[in-house]
Amino acid sequence: MTTYQDQDFDAERYNAARPTYPDTFYDHLVEHHKSHGGSLDLALDVGCGPGFVAFKLLNYFKQVIGTDFSPAMIGHCTKDPRVEFSDKIRFYATPAEQAPEEIQPHTVDLITAAEACHWFDHPKFFAESARILKSGGTLAYWFYFDPVFVGNQKATDLVVEWLYDSSKKKYGDSYERFFGPYFDQPGHDIFRTTLSHISPPESEFKDIVRHYYHPHENEGGASFTPLYIERNVSLETFRSQAKSWSGYHNWKHDNPDKPDAADELIDKLAEALGVGLDEPLHVVYPTVFTFATKK
């Protein structure tokens, strides 16, 4: 996926705008890992983006490595003082399918990929994960998906329309107002399927667990899934999240003189929700996580 490699991609906006993962999920992941015999020496966060998962793993592992093929993302990570003043964490600009040279076969305890695995070459990524994981090590990847505005399906549908449709095809617009055609493929379509058809190979992994949650399909929220993400956000905050999408970045690059598509989306959401731009809104994100143990 090439967008995040652009030198002008705003990694700081991405980091500030995106939802984070609850502490309960990290605890659940580490307990799962330990229950399958995993140790806590080295964790590798692949597709680390601005590094918030990698830094979180410092609470559990002796050493952490973060990798991302985006120089902008890695540059953001290496400026963090937690890197400058620690010998426990380091970052490399490498693709997901190729670990840094310093990582030897069968030396990694945990591999994580958060909100990233849809961009990978999955057979190559799974093969590389199997090559560097210890026996009993854990491969874990997870996602949050398109936001659900609780109690307002029209607003939820608007976001889906902007993310996946084409306004030129759907409404005959003279220029593209939606982001759908501007996301890199096939990753964006794979993301939309919640990776339901992709799984680590059973020849290399065992005890493969996939846990999916959607607020319209599963009751219980945080009692149903440890990866429960809800936010009380204003439309101004959501505007920042929309402008962190890679599809928006690409749209803006191609349409610098057109009315801003993210701003138009926010105006449509304000109308559908009947709220001001600074009023808190209850948003829940569908999520899925997959854990697999290296044989």
PDB file of C-alpha atoms in Angstrom, residues 13-144:
ATOM      1  CA  ARG A  13      -2.792  13.617  12.298  1.00  0.00           C
ATOM      2  CA  TYR A  14      -3.125   9.851  11.822  1.00  0.00           C
ATOM      3  CA  ASN A  15      -1.822   9.186  15.330  1.00  0.00           C
ATOM      4  CA  ALA A  16      -3.992  11.818  17.006  1.00  0.00           C
ATOM      5  CA  ALA A  17      -7.226  11.028  15.172  1.00  0.00           C
ATOM      6  CA  ARG A  18      -7.394   7.232  15.233  1.00  0.00           C
ATOM      7  CA  PRO A  19      -9.105   5.187  17.960  1.00  0.00           C
ATOM      8  CA  THR A  20      -6.825   3.289  20.317  1.00  0.00           C
ATOM      9  CA  TYR A  21      -7.216  -0.210  21.745  1.00  0.00           C
ATOM     10  CA  PRO A  22      -8.340  -0.865  25.326  1.00  0.00           C
ATOM     11  CA  ASP A  23      -5.910  -2.091  27.972  1.00  0.00           C
ATOM     12  CA  THR A  24      -8.187  -5.087  28.495  1.00  0.00           C
ATOM     13  CA  PHE A  25      -7.373  -6.248  24.971  1.00  0.00           C
ATOM     14  CA  TYR A  26      -3.609  -6.133  25.513  1.00  0.00           C
ATOM     15  CA  ASP A  27      -4.067  -8.023  28.788  1.00  0.00           C
ATOM     16  CA  HIS A  28      -6.216 -10.616  27.005  1.00  0.00           C
ATOM     17  CA  LEU A  29      -3.654 -10.991  24.218  1.00  0.00           C
ATOM     18  CA  VAL A  30      -0.723 -11.459  26.583  1.00  0.00           C
ATOM     19  CA  GLU A  31      -2.623 -13.923  28.777  1.00  0.00           C
ATOM     20  CA  HIS A  32      -3.579 -15.919  25.678  1.00  0.00           C
ATOM     21  CA  HIS A  33       0.048 -15.876  24.580  1.00  0.00           C
ATOM     22  CA  LYS A  34       1.329 -17.074  27.958  1.00  0.00           C
ATOM     23  CA  SER A  35      -1.348 -19.752  28.228  1.00  0.00           C
ATOM     24  CA  HIS A  36       0.037 -21.323  25.038  1.00  0.00           C
ATOM     25  CA  GLY A  37       3.582 -21.375  26.384  1.00  0.00           C
ATOM     26  CA  GLY A  38       4.760 -18.068  24.963  1.00  0.00           C
ATOM     27  CA  SER A  39       7.546 -16.107  26.651  1.00  0.00           C
ATOM     28  CA  LEU A  40       7.919 -12.342  26.935  1.00  0.00           C
ATOM     29  CA  ASP A  41      11.342 -11.649  25.475  1.00  0.00           C
ATOM     30  CA  LEU A  42      10.763 -10.117  22.022  1.00  0.00           C
ATOM     31  CA  ALA A  43       7.663  -8.676  20.343  1.00  0.00           C
ATOM     32  CA  LEU A  44       7.518  -7.488  16.736  1.00  0.00           C
ATOM     33  CA  ASP A  45       4.797  -5.037  15.690  1.00  0.00           C
ATOM     34  CA  VAL A  46       4.393  -5.156  11.899  1.00  0.00           C
ATOM     35  CA  GLY A  47       2.811  -2.255  10.042  1.00  0.00           C
ATOM     36  CA  CYS A  48       3.375  -0.290  13.231  1.00  0.00           C
ATOM     37  CA  GLY A  49       2.261   3.074  11.840  1.00  0.00           C
ATOM     38  CA  PRO A  50       2.928   5.807  14.415  1.00  0.00           C
ATOM     39  CA  GLY A  51       3.888   3.196  16.990  1.00  0.00           C
ATOM     40  CA  PHE A  52       1.153   3.192  19.604  1.00  0.00           C
ATOM     41  CA  VAL A  53       0.918  -0.638  19.711  1.00  0.00           C
ATOM     42  CA  ALA A  54       4.701  -1.058  19.779  1.00  0.00           C
ATOM     43  CA  PHE A  55       5.027   1.367  22.676  1.00  0.00           C
ATOM     44  CA  LYS A  56       2.188  -0.366  24.517  1.00  0.00           C
ATOM     45  CA  LEU A  57       3.956  -3.715  24.194  1.00  0.00           C
ATOM     46  CA  LEU A  58       6.852  -2.268  26.222  1.00  0.00           C
ATOM     47  CA  ASN A  59       4.621  -2.827  29.258  1.00  0.00           C
ATOM     48  CA  TYR A  60       4.830  -6.582  28.677  1.00  0.00           C
ATOM     49  CA  PHE A  61       7.977  -7.498  26.714  1.00  0.00           C
ATOM     50  CA  LYS A  62      11.690  -7.073  27.360  1.00  0.00           C
ATOM     51  CA  GLN A  63      12.354  -5.938  23.788  1.00  0.00           C
ATOM     52  CA  VAL A  64      10.059  -4.525  21.101  1.00  0.00           C
ATOM     53  CA  ILE A  65      10.701  -3.905  17.409  1.00  0.00           C
ATOM     54  CA  GLY A  66       8.332  -1.951  15.191  1.00  0.00           C
ATOM     55  CA  THR A  67       8.399  -2.095  11.396  1.00  0.00           C
ATOM     56  CA  ASP A  68       6.531  -0.195   8.703  1.00  0.00           C
ATOM     57  CA  PHE A  69       7.246   0.353   5.036  1.00  0.00           C
ATOM     58  CA  SER A  70       6.353   4.061   5.416  1.00  0.00           C
ATOM     59  CA  PRO A  71       9.339   6.349   6.108  1.00  0.00           C
ATOM     60  CA  ALA A  72       6.894   9.000   7.335  1.00  0.00           C
ATOM     61  CA  MET A  73       5.527   6.634   9.980  1.00  0.00           C
ATOM     62  CA  ILE A  74       8.957   5.393  11.065  1.00  0.00           C
ATOM     63  CA  GLY A  75      10.218   8.966  11.221  1.00  0.00           C
ATOM     64  CA  HIS A  76       7.365   9.806  13.560  1.00  0.00           C
ATOM     65  CA  CYS A  77       8.224   6.826  15.784  1.00  0.00           C
ATOM     66  CA  THR A  78      11.942   7.522  16.014  1.00  0.00           C
ATOM     67  CA  LYS A  79      11.332  11.108  17.168  1.00  0.00           C
ATOM     68  CA  ASP A  80       9.528   9.803  20.250  1.00  0.00           C
ATOM     69  CA  PRO A  81      11.636  10.302  23.421  1.00  0.00           C
ATOM     70  CA  ARG A  82      10.794   6.763  24.493  1.00  0.00           C
ATOM     71  CA  VAL A  83      13.066   5.618  21.648  1.00  0.00           C
ATOM     72  CA  GLU A  84      15.876   8.067  22.316  1.00  0.00           C
ATOM     73  CA  PHE A  85      16.160   7.177  25.987  1.00  0.00           C
ATOM     74  CA  SER A  86      15.514   3.424  25.830  1.00  0.00           C
ATOM     75  CA  ASP A  87      17.408   0.432  24.493  1.00  0.00           C
ATOM     76  CA  LYS A  88      14.242  -1.682  24.677  1.00  0.00           C
ATOM     77  CA  ILE A  89      12.536  -0.463  21.479  1.00  0.00           C
ATOM     78  CA  ARG A  90      13.633   0.272  17.937  1.00  0.00           C
ATOM     79  CA  PHE A  91      11.994   0.859  14.570  1.00  0.00           C
ATOM     80  CA  TYR A  92      12.810  -0.061  10.982  1.00  0.00           C
ATOM     81  CA  ALA A  93      11.365   0.899   7.608  1.00  0.00           C
ATOM     82  CA  THR A  94      10.807  -2.576   6.173  1.00  0.00           C
ATOM     83  CA  PRO A  95       7.863  -4.331   4.501  1.00  0.00           C
ATOM     84  CA  ALA A  96       5.605  -6.641   6.476  1.00  0.00           C
ATOM     85  CA  GLU A  97       6.732  -9.612   4.421  1.00  0.00           C
ATOM     86  CA  GLN A  98      10.413  -9.166   5.312  1.00  0.00           C
ATOM     87  CA  ALA A  99      11.674  -8.888   8.886  1.00  0.00           C
ATOM     88  CA  PRO A 100      14.721  -6.724   9.644  1.00  0.00           C
ATOM     89  CA  GLU A 101      18.021  -8.541   9.129  1.00  0.00           C
ATOM     90  CA  GLU A 102      18.776  -8.560  12.842  1.00  0.00           C
ATOM     91  CA  ILE A 103      15.827 -10.880  13.520  1.00  0.00           C
ATOM     92  CA  GLN A 104      17.008 -14.468  13.289  1.00  0.00           C
ATOM     93  CA  PRO A 105      14.752 -17.478  12.631  1.00  0.00           C
ATOM     94  CA  HIS A 106      12.687 -18.703  15.593  1.00  0.00           C
ATOM     95  CA  THR A 107      13.564 -15.761  17.876  1.00  0.00           C
ATOM     96  CA  VAL A 108      10.314 -13.761  18.094  1.00  0.00           C
ATOM     97  CA  ASP A 109       7.738 -14.459  20.798  1.00  0.00           C
ATOM     98  CA  LEU A 110       4.851 -12.328  19.531  1.00  0.00           C
ATOM     99  CA  ILE A 111       4.041 -10.751  16.170  1.00  0.00           C
ATOM    100  CA  THR A 112       1.275  -8.154  16.064  1.00  0.00           C
ATOM    101  CA  ALA A 113      -0.356  -6.279  13.198  1.00  0.00           C
ATOM    102  CA  ALA A 114      -3.024  -3.726  14.113  1.00  0.00           C
ATOM    103  CA  GLU A 115      -5.248  -2.200  11.421  1.00  0.00           C
ATOM    104  CA  ALA A 116      -2.685  -3.221   8.811  1.00  0.00           C
ATOM    105  CA  CYS A 117      -2.944  -6.858   7.704  1.00  0.00           C
ATOM    106  CA  HIS A 118      -5.331  -6.113   4.817  1.00  0.00           C
ATOM    107  CA  TRP A 119      -2.453  -4.402   2.992  1.00  0.00           C
ATOM    108  CA  PHE A 120      -0.082  -7.373   3.209  1.00  0.00           C
ATOM    109  CA  ASP A 121       0.749 -10.142   0.764  1.00  0.00           C
ATOM    110  CA  HIS A 122      -0.803 -12.745   3.055  1.00  0.00           C
ATOM    111  CA  PRO A 123       0.985 -15.936   1.931  1.00  0.00           C
ATOM    112  CA  LYS A 124       4.356 -14.170   2.180  1.00  0.00           C
ATOM    113  CA  PHE A 125       3.486 -12.523   5.494  1.00  0.00           C
ATOM    114  CA  PHE A 126       2.336 -15.782   7.054  1.00  0.00           C
ATOM    115  CA  ALA A 127       5.447 -17.570   5.761  1.00  0.00           C
ATOM    116  CA  GLU A 128       7.744 -14.895   7.193  1.00  0.00           C
ATOM    117  CA  SER A 129       5.872 -14.947  10.508  1.00  0.00           C
ATOM    118  CA  ALA A 130       6.284 -18.721  10.702  1.00  0.00           C
ATOM    119  CA  ARG A 131       9.994 -18.389   9.886  1.00  0.00           C
ATOM    120  CA  ILE A 132      10.823 -15.964  12.702  1.00  0.00           C
ATOM    121  CA  LEU A 133       8.367 -17.026  15.439  1.00  0.00           C
ATOM    122  CA  LYS A 134       9.451 -19.403  18.163  1.00  0.00           C
ATOM    123  CA  SER A 135       7.493 -22.611  18.573  1.00  0.00           C
ATOM    124  CA  GLY A 136       4.648 -21.596  20.883  1.00  0.00           C
ATOM    125  CA  GLY A 137       4.897 -17.975  19.739  1.00  0.00           C
ATOM    126  CA  THR A 138       1.807 -16.008  18.827  1.00  0.00           C
ATOM    127  CA  LEU A 139       0.717 -14.258  15.659  1.00  0.00           C
ATOM    128  CA  ALA A 140      -2.010 -11.705  16.443  1.00  0.00           C
ATOM    129  CA  TYR A 141      -3.681  -9.256  14.086  1.00  0.00           C
ATOM    130  CA  TRP A 142      -6.765  -7.153  14.635  1.00  0.00           C
ATOM    131  CA  PHE A 143      -8.966  -4.392  13.243  1.00  0.00           C
ATOM    132  CA  TYR A 144     -11.644  -1.911  14.010  1.00  0.00           C
TER     133      TYR A 144
END
